[in-house]
Amino acid sequence: MVVDIPDFQTTEEGRQYEKEIMLVLQGEKKDYPSYFGGLKVASGNEFPVYSPIDESIKFGIFQEPEEGIMVEAVSAAVKALDAWSSTPIEERASYFDKVLKVLQARRSFYAAAVTVSSGMVREDAYAEVDRLIEVIGKAIEDSKTLGRKRPVGVWAVLSAHNSPFASPVGYAVSAMIAGNTVVMCPSKYCPTPIYMFYELVDKYGLPGGVLNLVVDRKDSSTEQLANDMRVAGIAATGSGERLEDLMFLQVDDELKFINEIKGMNPAIVYRPSDMKAAVRDIIDSAFAYSGQRLHSCSKVIITADDQKKFMEVLSERMKDLRIGDPVNDTSFAGPLISKDAAKRFSQLALENAGYVVAKAMPVMDAPGENYVAPIVLSGLDDENDLNFMDSGLPILNIKVVGSLDEAFDEIQDTECGLSAGIFTKDPKVIDRFKSEVDVPYRYINESSRGLPAAHSSELTNFVR
């Protein structure tokens, strides 16, 4: 692959990022086994993982888990639990203090690795690393005052590509510092950042079985892991069928469940003070990381009075979006995570072609097949799933309603997920939004792009 690196950078951060991208690309291609009980386990059923940026970037060979490997991974976590939970908390935290120092010192390297593995542009890749640094730092600090609370037991951390580093690793670290052991099952599309984390804690001597790692190309072991009665807690983060299906599993009533499943993260627009600024922030919310972030907005609710001006500004602004190689600092966003995601986008775009009211410029000279131009829809039939369910793709649905009351009714009928937003100059409407819309995060007259992953990573969520 010939990486499209800009000829000029205005910041030292940008120049360092460029160098680290090249180091990642030139790195040794590895065989990646499953890890449990401190052992490397190969199945003989191998599969490659490629970068969504370009299929010529191959990370190495991963192992498809054999039948029973997930059971063995949980067994290893159970076996390690007594000794680990009996270890003084300051000693447990010390392992991750070393990891924290490495992340801080090599921030640009890990951001580059996130870009290459997931397709995030520089801004979003750095945000992933910075959020993880923040979570680990807070967990270490909180460990000093946790007291004698008991760990829950074995935690399963199941994650997708939406936050490939900050969310899954943040939950795993918090769980382990609190005295739990962990089995991680990361995204099959971008597992490399999780393996980098495993290699770090292994280097610093984390006891075998405290952290176990299995990546499953077929997603067949997810249900097995979640239904293992020895698992005391599950942290599920991201989007996709394998995570959404967890909501329907038959599990023990005492199971602790952290739900960071991506929703529509909708926004209401009602008489904003600056329509251009509102549209800019909505586009940022909807299409950063090509609509794949945990907080990506996929639905905007707007009153008929604001519709005309909003649509005019939106159509013009969409023409300025550039989708391309995420390493290039002129790209607003990069590729979708996989060919399957790109095919699903194309199918939805075709099925709803009559409702497209704005779209980005066609993608030119993309280095791979996963690059698509975001679209905006409006006027969908009431029964259309895009009115209520998130696609995890760069598709934004504009729902026009007759009044503010209807806007609030609409947002209550929407699967919000982790966040919801509002754009208005009316303080009374903002107060109503705060009181009526119950979500973990709210974004008010700003983009959702800055909202953090791993919002439930406090140590108190991992103890009894």
PDB file of C-alpha atoms in Angstrom, residues 70-222:
ATOM      1  CA  MET A  70     -14.269 -20.414  25.534  1.00  0.00           C
ATOM      2  CA  VAL A  71     -15.212 -22.784  28.346  1.00  0.00           C
ATOM      3  CA  GLU A  72     -11.515 -23.294  29.075  1.00  0.00           C
ATOM      4  CA  ALA A  73     -10.927 -19.533  29.059  1.00  0.00           C
ATOM      5  CA  VAL A  74     -13.635 -19.079  31.716  1.00  0.00           C
ATOM      6  CA  SER A  75     -12.164 -21.994  33.685  1.00  0.00           C
ATOM      7  CA  ALA A  76      -8.775 -20.283  33.656  1.00  0.00           C
ATOM      8  CA  ALA A  77     -10.368 -17.058  34.900  1.00  0.00           C
ATOM      9  CA  VAL A  78     -12.188 -18.951  37.687  1.00  0.00           C
ATOM     10  CA  LYS A  79      -8.969 -20.701  38.717  1.00  0.00           C
ATOM     11  CA  ALA A  80      -7.062 -17.407  38.938  1.00  0.00           C
ATOM     12  CA  LEU A  81      -9.806 -15.551  40.821  1.00  0.00           C
ATOM     13  CA  ASP A  82      -9.019 -16.472  44.439  1.00  0.00           C
ATOM     14  CA  ALA A  83      -5.339 -15.575  44.287  1.00  0.00           C
ATOM     15  CA  TRP A  84      -5.941 -12.381  42.306  1.00  0.00           C
ATOM     16  CA  SER A  85      -8.783 -11.111  44.483  1.00  0.00           C
ATOM     17  CA  SER A  86      -6.618 -11.807  47.566  1.00  0.00           C
ATOM     18  CA  THR A  87      -3.771  -9.739  46.156  1.00  0.00           C
ATOM     19  CA  PRO A  88      -3.621  -6.281  47.819  1.00  0.00           C
ATOM     20  CA  ILE A  89      -5.398  -3.746  45.674  1.00  0.00           C
ATOM     21  CA  GLU A  90      -2.354  -1.469  45.491  1.00  0.00           C
ATOM     22  CA  GLU A  91      -0.377  -4.378  44.012  1.00  0.00           C
ATOM     23  CA  ARG A  92      -3.147  -5.084  41.490  1.00  0.00           C
ATOM     24  CA  ALA A  93      -3.193  -1.426  40.478  1.00  0.00           C
ATOM     25  CA  SER A  94       0.592  -1.345  40.066  1.00  0.00           C
ATOM     26  CA  TYR A  95       0.435  -3.606  36.996  1.00  0.00           C
ATOM     27  CA  PHE A  96      -1.769  -1.081  35.234  1.00  0.00           C
ATOM     28  CA  ASP A  97       0.188   1.923  36.429  1.00  0.00           C
ATOM     29  CA  LYS A  98       3.011   0.570  34.260  1.00  0.00           C
ATOM     30  CA  VAL A  99       0.631   0.188  31.335  1.00  0.00           C
ATOM     31  CA  LEU A 100      -0.598   3.745  31.870  1.00  0.00           C
ATOM     32  CA  LYS A 101       2.930   5.123  31.677  1.00  0.00           C
ATOM     33  CA  VAL A 102       3.534   3.290  28.386  1.00  0.00           C
ATOM     34  CA  LEU A 103       0.291   4.629  26.881  1.00  0.00           C
ATOM     35  CA  GLN A 104       1.212   8.156  27.919  1.00  0.00           C
ATOM     36  CA  ALA A 105       4.752   7.862  26.546  1.00  0.00           C
ATOM     37  CA  ARG A 106       3.680   6.195  23.284  1.00  0.00           C
ATOM     38  CA  ARG A 107       0.357   7.955  22.779  1.00  0.00           C
ATOM     39  CA  SER A 108       0.991   8.617  19.078  1.00  0.00           C
ATOM     40  CA  PHE A 109       2.002   5.025  18.386  1.00  0.00           C
ATOM     41  CA  TYR A 110      -1.206   3.622  19.855  1.00  0.00           C
ATOM     42  CA  ALA A 111      -3.285   6.245  18.044  1.00  0.00           C
ATOM     43  CA  ALA A 112      -1.630   5.172  14.798  1.00  0.00           C
ATOM     44  CA  ALA A 113      -2.382   1.527  15.594  1.00  0.00           C
ATOM     45  CA  VAL A 114      -6.046   2.406  16.194  1.00  0.00           C
ATOM     46  CA  THR A 115      -6.194   4.206  12.843  1.00  0.00           C
ATOM     47  CA  VAL A 116      -4.675   1.320  10.902  1.00  0.00           C
ATOM     48  CA  SER A 117      -6.829  -1.317  12.615  1.00  0.00           C
ATOM     49  CA  SER A 118     -10.174   0.512  12.602  1.00  0.00           C
ATOM     50  CA  GLY A 119      -9.982   3.246   9.936  1.00  0.00           C
ATOM     51  CA  MET A 120     -10.432   6.138  12.381  1.00  0.00           C
ATOM     52  CA  VAL A 121      -8.995   9.500  11.393  1.00  0.00           C
ATOM     53  CA  ARG A 122      -6.322  11.010  13.610  1.00  0.00           C
ATOM     54  CA  GLU A 123      -8.695  13.050  15.803  1.00  0.00           C
ATOM     55  CA  ASP A 124     -10.819  10.041  16.707  1.00  0.00           C
ATOM     56  CA  ALA A 125      -7.843   7.688  17.128  1.00  0.00           C
ATOM     57  CA  TYR A 126      -6.170  10.047  19.593  1.00  0.00           C
ATOM     58  CA  ALA A 127      -9.500  10.392  21.417  1.00  0.00           C
ATOM     59  CA  GLU A 128      -9.583   6.597  21.864  1.00  0.00           C
ATOM     60  CA  VAL A 129      -6.118   6.556  23.412  1.00  0.00           C
ATOM     61  CA  ASP A 130      -6.746   9.634  25.553  1.00  0.00           C
ATOM     62  CA  ARG A 131     -10.005   8.210  26.904  1.00  0.00           C
ATOM     63  CA  LEU A 132      -8.252   4.970  27.843  1.00  0.00           C
ATOM     64  CA  ILE A 133      -5.499   6.929  29.601  1.00  0.00           C
ATOM     65  CA  GLU A 134      -8.196   8.818  31.491  1.00  0.00           C
ATOM     66  CA  VAL A 135     -10.081   5.655  32.509  1.00  0.00           C
ATOM     67  CA  ILE A 136      -6.972   3.795  33.697  1.00  0.00           C
ATOM     68  CA  GLY A 137      -5.714   6.835  35.592  1.00  0.00           C
ATOM     69  CA  LYS A 138      -9.061   7.251  37.355  1.00  0.00           C
ATOM     70  CA  ALA A 139      -9.268   3.541  38.173  1.00  0.00           C
ATOM     71  CA  ILE A 140      -5.821   3.617  39.780  1.00  0.00           C
ATOM     72  CA  GLU A 141      -6.738   6.718  41.773  1.00  0.00           C
ATOM     73  CA  ASP A 142     -10.097   5.256  42.853  1.00  0.00           C
ATOM     74  CA  SER A 143      -8.395   2.049  43.973  1.00  0.00           C
ATOM     75  CA  LYS A 144      -6.896   3.986  46.877  1.00  0.00           C
ATOM     76  CA  THR A 145     -10.333   4.557  48.382  1.00  0.00           C
ATOM     77  CA  LEU A 146     -12.251   1.431  47.314  1.00  0.00           C
ATOM     78  CA  GLY A 147     -11.951  -0.134  50.769  1.00  0.00           C
ATOM     79  CA  ARG A 148     -12.786  -3.768  51.451  1.00  0.00           C
ATOM     80  CA  LYS A 149     -15.543  -4.245  48.881  1.00  0.00           C
ATOM     81  CA  ARG A 150     -15.548  -7.669  47.265  1.00  0.00           C
ATOM     82  CA  PRO A 151     -15.086  -8.294  43.538  1.00  0.00           C
ATOM     83  CA  VAL A 152     -17.978  -9.740  41.562  1.00  0.00           C
ATOM     84  CA  GLY A 153     -16.038 -12.647  40.034  1.00  0.00           C
ATOM     85  CA  VAL A 154     -15.336 -13.430  36.374  1.00  0.00           C
ATOM     86  CA  TRP A 155     -16.232 -10.699  33.873  1.00  0.00           C
ATOM     87  CA  ALA A 156     -16.793 -11.160  30.150  1.00  0.00           C
ATOM     88  CA  VAL A 157     -15.895  -8.105  28.049  1.00  0.00           C
ATOM     89  CA  LEU A 158     -17.517  -8.317  24.604  1.00  0.00           C
ATOM     90  CA  SER A 159     -16.762  -5.537  22.155  1.00  0.00           C
ATOM     91  CA  ALA A 160     -17.147  -4.398  18.557  1.00  0.00           C
ATOM     92  CA  HIS A 161     -15.263  -1.956  16.351  1.00  0.00           C
ATOM     93  CA  ASN A 162     -17.145   1.158  17.517  1.00  0.00           C
ATOM     94  CA  SER A 163     -14.614   1.777  20.275  1.00  0.00           C
ATOM     95  CA  PRO A 164     -11.809  -0.685  19.561  1.00  0.00           C
ATOM     96  CA  PHE A 165      -9.511   0.363  22.417  1.00  0.00           C
ATOM     97  CA  ALA A 166     -10.906   2.721  25.066  1.00  0.00           C
ATOM     98  CA  SER A 167     -14.159   0.987  25.926  1.00  0.00           C
ATOM     99  CA  PRO A 168     -13.161  -2.710  26.093  1.00  0.00           C
ATOM    100  CA  VAL A 169      -9.757  -2.138  27.669  1.00  0.00           C
ATOM    101  CA  GLY A 170     -11.188   0.453  30.055  1.00  0.00           C
ATOM    102  CA  TYR A 171     -13.762  -2.030  31.338  1.00  0.00           C
ATOM    103  CA  ALA A 172     -11.233  -4.854  31.567  1.00  0.00           C
ATOM    104  CA  VAL A 173      -8.732  -2.772  33.539  1.00  0.00           C
ATOM    105  CA  SER A 174     -11.362  -1.466  35.958  1.00  0.00           C
ATOM    106  CA  ALA A 175     -12.657  -4.989  36.521  1.00  0.00           C
ATOM    107  CA  MET A 176      -9.169  -6.376  37.180  1.00  0.00           C
ATOM    108  CA  ILE A 177      -8.097  -3.588  39.531  1.00  0.00           C
ATOM    109  CA  ALA A 178     -11.305  -4.244  41.503  1.00  0.00           C
ATOM    110  CA  GLY A 179     -10.146  -7.862  41.943  1.00  0.00           C
ATOM    111  CA  ASN A 180     -12.066  -9.630  39.190  1.00  0.00           C
ATOM    112  CA  THR A 181     -10.649 -11.806  36.434  1.00  0.00           C
ATOM    113  CA  VAL A 182     -11.605 -11.206  32.800  1.00  0.00           C
ATOM    114  CA  VAL A 183     -12.302 -12.988  29.512  1.00  0.00           C
ATOM    115  CA  MET A 184     -12.164 -10.611  26.535  1.00  0.00           C
ATOM    116  CA  CYS A 185     -13.803 -11.318  23.182  1.00  0.00           C
ATOM    117  CA  PRO A 186     -13.029  -8.354  20.897  1.00  0.00           C
ATOM    118  CA  SER A 187     -14.208  -7.416  17.424  1.00  0.00           C
ATOM    119  CA  LYS A 188     -13.180  -9.890  14.753  1.00  0.00           C
ATOM    120  CA  TYR A 189     -12.593  -6.939  12.431  1.00  0.00           C
ATOM    121  CA  CYS A 190     -10.082  -5.012  14.545  1.00  0.00           C
ATOM    122  CA  PRO A 191      -8.769  -7.142  17.435  1.00  0.00           C
ATOM    123  CA  THR A 192      -5.186  -5.877  17.154  1.00  0.00           C
ATOM    124  CA  PRO A 193      -5.396  -3.051  19.754  1.00  0.00           C
ATOM    125  CA  ILE A 194      -6.676  -5.563  22.343  1.00  0.00           C
ATOM    126  CA  TYR A 195      -3.771  -7.887  21.567  1.00  0.00           C
ATOM    127  CA  MET A 196      -1.368  -4.973  21.996  1.00  0.00           C
ATOM    128  CA  PHE A 197      -2.863  -4.394  25.434  1.00  0.00           C
ATOM    129  CA  TYR A 198      -2.530  -8.092  26.322  1.00  0.00           C
ATOM    130  CA  GLU A 199       1.122  -8.059  25.291  1.00  0.00           C
ATOM    131  CA  LEU A 200       1.723  -5.060  27.563  1.00  0.00           C
ATOM    132  CA  VAL A 201       0.234  -6.619  30.703  1.00  0.00           C
ATOM    133  CA  ASP A 202       1.926  -9.921  29.922  1.00  0.00           C
ATOM    134  CA  LYS A 203       5.266  -8.098  29.639  1.00  0.00           C
ATOM    135  CA  TYR A 204       4.770  -6.644  33.107  1.00  0.00           C
ATOM    136  CA  GLY A 205       4.001 -10.017  34.661  1.00  0.00           C
ATOM    137  CA  LEU A 206       0.240 -10.049  35.109  1.00  0.00           C
ATOM    138  CA  PRO A 207      -0.493 -13.524  36.559  1.00  0.00           C
ATOM    139  CA  GLY A 208      -1.821 -16.093  34.121  1.00  0.00           C
ATOM    140  CA  GLY A 209      -5.593 -16.404  33.986  1.00  0.00           C
ATOM    141  CA  VAL A 210      -6.317 -12.901  35.262  1.00  0.00           C
ATOM    142  CA  LEU A 211      -6.810 -11.769  31.661  1.00  0.00           C
ATOM    143  CA  ASN A 212      -7.861 -14.193  28.939  1.00  0.00           C
ATOM    144  CA  LEU A 213      -8.392 -13.378  25.277  1.00  0.00           C
ATOM    145  CA  VAL A 214     -10.308 -15.136  22.515  1.00  0.00           C
ATOM    146  CA  VAL A 215     -11.320 -13.668  19.150  1.00  0.00           C
ATOM    147  CA  ASP A 216     -14.007 -15.526  17.231  1.00  0.00           C
ATOM    148  CA  ARG A 217     -14.429 -14.985  13.485  1.00  0.00           C
ATOM    149  CA  LYS A 218     -17.829 -16.700  13.428  1.00  0.00           C
ATOM    150  CA  ASP A 219     -19.105 -15.104  16.673  1.00  0.00           C
ATOM    151  CA  SER A 220     -20.356 -18.569  17.636  1.00  0.00           C
ATOM    152  CA  SER A 221     -18.810 -18.545  21.114  1.00  0.00           C
ATOM    153  CA  THR A 222     -20.336 -15.235  22.255  1.00  0.00           C
TER     154      THR A 222
END
